Amino acid sequence: MAAPTEGTDLEASLFSFEKLDRASPDLWPEQLPGVAEFAASFKSPITNSPPKWMAELENDDIDMLKELGSLTTANLMEKVRGLQNLAYQLGLDEWHQNCYGHLCLILWGQLLHSGRLCRQPH
C-alpha cells in the first residue's frame, strides 16, 4: 500500500463514510434512563423570552440572586449559616409563644371554671 505524499491525501484517506444507526437501542443503549428525553427538551429553538421560572421573579429577587452569585464560597457558607441560625431562632420564638398561649388558655380556663369571671358584682 502506498503512503500518501501530501497532507490532503492523508486527510482524505482517514475519512469514513460508514453510517452508524444511532436510533437502534440494541447498538446504542441509553446509559441513564430519561437522559434522551431531557436532552431532546433543549433542542427547541432559542427564544428571547425568559424561562417560566424567571418570569415569576420580582426585581428584588433578581437582585438577591445576583448578590448571592457574586459571593465567594466562604461568604456564601456564612450567609447560609446566618439563615440557619435565623430559622432556629424563629423556631425558638414560636415555641415560646406556643407555650405562652397554652399557659394563657390554661389560666383562662381555670378562671372561667372558678367562676371569678362569671360572677356579677352584688
Coordinates of N, CA and C in Angstrom, one line a residue:
M1 N 0.8 -1.2 0.0 CA 0.0 0.0 0.0 C 0.9 1.2 0.0
A2 N 0.6 2.2 -0.8 CA 1.4 3.4 -1.0 C 1.0 4.4 0.1
A3 N 2.0 5.0 0.7 CA 1.7 6.1 1.7 C 1.3 7.4 1.0
P4 N 0.3 8.1 1.4 CA 0.0 9.4 0.8 C 1.2 10.4 1.0
T5 N 1.4 11.2 -0.1 CA 2.5 12.1 0.0 C 2.1 13.5 0.5
E6 N 0.9 13.9 0.3 CA 0.5 15.2 0.7 C -0.4 15.1 1.9
G7 N -0.6 16.2 2.7 CA -1.5 16.2 3.9 C -2.9 16.0 3.5
T8 N -3.3 16.6 2.4 CA -4.7 16.5 1.9 C -5.1 15.0 1.6
D9 N -4.1 14.3 1.0 CA -4.3 12.9 0.7 C -4.4 12.1 1.9
L10 N -3.7 12.5 3.0 CA -3.7 11.8 4.2 C -5.1 12.0 4.9
E11 N -5.5 13.2 4.9 CA -6.8 13.5 5.5 C -8.0 12.8 4.7
A12 N -7.9 12.8 3.4 CA -8.9 12.1 2.6 C -8.9 10.6 2.9
S13 N -7.8 10.0 3.2 CA -7.7 8.6 3.4 C -8.2 8.3 4.8
L14 N -8.3 9.2 5.7 CA -8.8 9.0 7.1 C -10.3 9.1 7.2
F15 N -11.0 9.7 6.2 CA -12.5 9.8 6.3 C -13.1 8.5 6.2
S16 N -14.2 8.4 7.0 CA -15.0 7.1 6.9 C -16.4 7.6 6.6
F17 N -17.0 6.9 5.6 CA -18.3 7.2 5.1 C -19.3 6.2 5.6
E18 N -18.9 5.5 6.7 CA -19.8 4.5 7.3 C -20.9 5.2 8.0
K19 N -22.2 4.7 7.8 CA -23.3 5.3 8.5 C -23.7 4.5 9.7
L20 N -23.6 5.1 10.9 CA -24.0 4.4 12.1 C -25.4 4.7 12.5
D21 N -26.2 3.7 12.7 CA -27.6 3.9 13.0 C -27.7 4.1 14.5
R22 N -27.8 5.3 15.0 CA -27.9 5.6 16.4 C -29.3 5.4 16.9
A23 N -30.3 5.2 16.1 CA -31.6 5.0 16.5 C -31.9 3.7 17.2
S24 N -31.0 2.7 16.9 CA -31.1 1.4 17.4 C -30.8 1.3 18.9
P25 N -31.8 0.9 19.8 CA -31.4 0.8 21.2 C -30.5 -0.4 21.5
D26 N -30.5 -1.3 20.6 CA -29.6 -2.5 20.8 C -28.2 -2.1 20.6
L27 N -27.9 -1.3 19.6 CA -26.5 -0.9 19.3 C -26.0 0.2 20.3
W28 N -26.9 1.1 20.6 CA -26.6 2.3 21.5 C -27.5 2.3 22.6
P29 N -27.4 1.5 23.6 CA -28.4 1.6 24.7 C -28.2 2.9 25.5
E30 N -29.3 3.3 26.1 CA -29.3 4.6 26.8 C -28.6 4.3 28.2
Q31 N -27.6 5.1 28.4 CA -26.8 4.9 29.6 C -27.6 5.2 30.9
L32 N -28.3 6.3 30.9 CA -29.1 6.7 32.0 C -30.5 6.9 31.6
P33 N -31.5 6.2 32.2 CA -32.9 6.4 31.8 C -33.3 7.8 31.9
G34 N -34.0 8.3 30.8 CA -34.6 9.6 30.9 C -33.7 10.7 30.3
V35 N -32.4 10.4 30.0 CA -31.5 11.4 29.5 C -31.8 11.8 28.1
A36 N -32.3 10.9 27.3 CA -32.6 11.2 25.9 C -33.8 12.2 25.9
E37 N -34.8 12.0 26.7 CA -35.9 13.0 26.8 C -35.5 14.3 27.3
F38 N -34.6 14.3 28.3 CA -34.1 15.6 28.8 C -33.3 16.4 27.8
A39 N -32.5 15.7 27.1 CA -31.7 16.3 26.0 C -32.5 16.8 24.9
A40 N -33.6 16.1 24.6 CA -34.5 16.5 23.5 C -35.2 17.7 23.9
S41 N -35.5 18.0 25.1 CA -36.2 19.2 25.5 C -35.4 20.4 25.3
F42 N -34.1 20.3 25.2 CA -33.3 21.5 24.9 C -33.0 21.8 23.5
K43 N -33.6 20.9 22.6 CA -33.3 21.1 21.2 C -34.3 22.1 20.6
S44 N -35.2 22.7 21.4 CA -36.2 23.6 20.9 C -35.4 24.9 20.5
P45 N -36.0 25.7 19.5 CA -35.3 26.9 19.1 C -35.2 27.9 20.3
I46 N -34.1 28.6 20.3 CA -33.9 29.6 21.4 C -34.8 30.8 21.2
T47 N -35.5 31.2 22.2 CA -36.4 32.3 22.2 C -35.8 33.4 23.0
N48 N -36.3 34.7 22.8 CA -35.8 35.8 23.6 C -36.6 35.9 24.9
S49 N -37.6 35.2 25.1 CA -38.4 35.3 26.3 C -37.7 34.6 27.4
P50 N -37.8 35.1 28.6 CA -37.1 34.5 29.8 C -37.8 33.2 30.1
P51 N -37.1 32.3 30.8 CA -37.7 31.0 31.2 C -38.9 31.3 32.1
K52 N -39.8 30.3 32.2 CA -41.0 30.4 33.0 C -40.7 30.7 34.5
W53 N -39.7 30.1 35.1 CA -39.4 30.3 36.5 C -38.9 31.7 36.7
M54 N -38.2 32.3 35.7 CA -37.7 33.6 35.9 C -38.7 34.7 35.6
A55 N -39.8 34.4 34.9 CA -40.8 35.4 34.7 C -41.6 35.7 36.0
E56 N -41.6 34.8 36.9 CA -42.3 35.0 38.2 C -41.5 35.7 39.2
L57 N -40.2 36.0 38.9 CA -39.4 36.7 39.9 C -39.6 38.2 39.8
E58 N -39.5 38.8 41.0 CA -39.5 40.3 41.0 C -38.1 40.8 41.0
N59 N -38.0 42.1 40.8 CA -36.7 42.8 40.7 C -35.8 42.5 42.0
D60 N -36.5 42.5 43.2 CA -35.8 42.3 44.4 C -35.2 40.8 44.4
D61 N -36.0 39.9 43.9 CA -35.5 38.5 43.8 C -34.3 38.4 42.9
I62 N -34.3 39.1 41.8 CA -33.2 39.0 40.8 C -32.0 39.7 41.4
D63 N -32.2 40.8 42.1 CA -31.0 41.4 42.8 C -30.4 40.5 43.8
M64 N -31.2 39.8 44.6 CA -30.7 38.9 45.6 C -30.0 37.7 44.9
L65 N -30.5 37.2 43.8 CA -29.8 36.2 43.1 C -28.4 36.6 42.6
K66 N -28.4 37.9 42.1 CA -27.1 38.4 41.6 C -26.1 38.6 42.8
E67 N -26.6 39.0 43.9 CA -25.8 39.2 45.1 C -25.2 37.9 45.6
L68 N -26.1 36.9 45.7 CA -25.6 35.6 46.1 C -24.7 35.0 45.1
G69 N -24.9 35.2 43.8 CA -24.0 34.7 42.8 C -22.6 35.3 42.9
S70 N -22.5 36.5 43.4 CA -21.2 37.2 43.5 C -20.4 36.9 44.7
L71 N -21.0 36.1 45.6 CA -20.3 35.8 46.9 C -19.3 34.7 46.6
T72 N -18.2 34.7 47.4 CA -17.3 33.6 47.4 C -17.9 32.5 48.2
T73 N -17.2 31.3 48.1 CA -17.7 30.1 48.7 C -17.8 30.3 50.2
A74 N -16.8 30.9 50.8 CA -16.8 31.1 52.3 C -17.9 32.1 52.7
N75 N -18.1 33.2 51.9 CA -19.1 34.2 52.2 C -20.5 33.5 52.0
L76 N -20.7 32.7 51.0 CA -21.9 32.0 50.8 C -22.3 31.1 52.0
M77 N -21.2 30.3 52.4 CA -21.4 29.5 53.6 C -21.8 30.3 54.8
E78 N -21.2 31.4 55.0 CA -21.5 32.3 56.1 C -23.0 32.8 56.0
K79 N -23.4 33.1 54.8 CA -24.8 33.5 54.6 C -25.7 32.4 55.0
V80 N -25.4 31.2 54.5 CA -26.3 30.0 54.8 C -26.3 29.8 56.3
R81 N -25.2 29.9 57.0 CA -25.2 29.7 58.4 C -26.0 30.7 59.1
G82 N -26.0 32.0 58.7 CA -26.8 33.0 59.2 C -28.3 32.7 59.0
L83 N -28.7 32.2 57.9 CA -30.1 31.9 57.6 C -30.5 30.7 58.5
Q84 N -29.6 29.7 58.7 CA -29.9 28.6 59.6 C -30.1 29.1 61.0
N85 N -29.2 30.0 61.4 CA -29.4 30.5 62.8 C -30.7 31.3 63.0
L86 N -31.0 32.1 61.9 CA -32.2 32.8 62.0 C -33.5 31.9 62.0
A87 N -33.4 30.8 61.2 CA -34.6 29.9 61.2 C -34.7 29.2 62.6
Y88 N -33.5 28.9 63.2 CA -33.5 28.2 64.5 C -34.1 29.2 65.6
Q89 N -33.7 30.5 65.5 CA -34.2 31.5 66.4 C -35.7 31.7 66.3
L90 N -36.1 31.7 65.0 CA -37.6 31.9 64.8 C -38.3 30.7 65.4
G91 N -37.8 29.5 65.2 CA -38.4 28.3 65.8 C -38.5 28.4 67.3
L92 N -37.4 28.9 67.9 CA -37.5 29.0 69.4 C -38.5 30.1 69.8
D93 N -38.6 31.2 69.1 CA -39.5 32.2 69.4 C -41.0 31.7 69.3
E94 N -41.2 30.9 68.2 CA -42.5 30.3 68.0 C -42.8 29.3 69.1
W95 N -41.9 28.6 69.6 CA -42.1 27.6 70.7 C -42.4 28.3 71.9
H96 N -41.7 29.4 72.2 CA -42.0 30.2 73.4 C -43.4 30.8 73.3
Q97 N -43.8 31.3 72.2 CA -45.2 31.9 72.0 C -46.2 30.8 72.2
N98 N -45.9 29.6 71.6 CA -46.9 28.5 71.8 C -47.1 28.1 73.2
C99 N -45.9 28.0 73.9 CA -46.0 27.7 75.4 C -46.8 28.8 76.1
Y100 N -46.6 30.0 75.8 CA -47.2 31.1 76.4 C -48.7 31.0 76.2
G101 N -49.1 30.7 74.9 CA -50.5 30.6 74.5 C -51.2 29.5 75.3
H102 N -50.5 28.3 75.4 CA -51.1 27.2 76.2 C -51.2 27.6 77.7
L103 N -50.3 28.3 78.2 CA -50.3 28.7 79.6 C -51.5 29.7 79.8
C104 N -51.7 30.6 78.9 CA -52.8 31.6 79.0 C -54.1 30.8 78.9
L105 N -54.2 29.9 78.0 CA -55.5 29.1 77.9 C -55.8 28.3 79.1
I106 N -54.7 27.8 79.7 CA -54.9 27.0 81.0 C -55.4 27.9 82.1
L107 N -54.7 29.1 82.2 CA -55.1 30.1 83.3 C -56.5 30.6 83.0
W108 N -56.8 30.9 81.7 CA -58.1 31.4 81.4 C -59.2 30.4 81.7
G109 N -58.9 29.1 81.4 CA -59.9 28.1 81.7 C -60.1 27.9 83.2
Q110 N -59.0 28.1 84.0 CA -59.2 28.0 85.4 C -60.0 29.1 86.0
L111 N -59.8 30.3 85.4 CA -60.6 31.5 85.8 C -62.1 31.3 85.5
L112 N -62.3 30.8 84.3 CA -63.7 30.5 83.9 C -64.4 29.5 84.8
H113 N -63.7 28.4 85.1 CA -64.3 27.3 85.9 C -64.4 27.8 87.4
S114 N -63.6 28.6 87.8 CA -63.7 29.1 89.2 C -64.8 30.0 89.4
G115 N -65.3 30.6 88.4 CA -66.4 31.5 88.4 C -66.0 32.9 88.7
R116 N -64.8 33.2 88.8 CA -64.3 34.6 89.1 C -64.7 35.6 88.0
L117 N -64.8 35.1 86.7 CA -65.1 36.0 85.6 C -66.6 36.0 85.4
C118 N -67.3 35.1 85.9 CA -68.8 35.0 85.6 C -69.6 35.6 86.6
R119 N -69.1 35.9 87.8 CA -69.9 36.5 88.9 C -70.2 37.9 88.6
Q120 N -71.5 38.2 89.0 CA -71.9 39.6 88.9 C -71.6 40.3 90.2
P121 N -71.2 41.5 90.2 CA -70.9 42.2 91.5 C -72.3 42.4 92.2
H122 N -72.3 42.4 93.5 CA -73.5 42.5 94.3 C -73.8 43.9 94.6

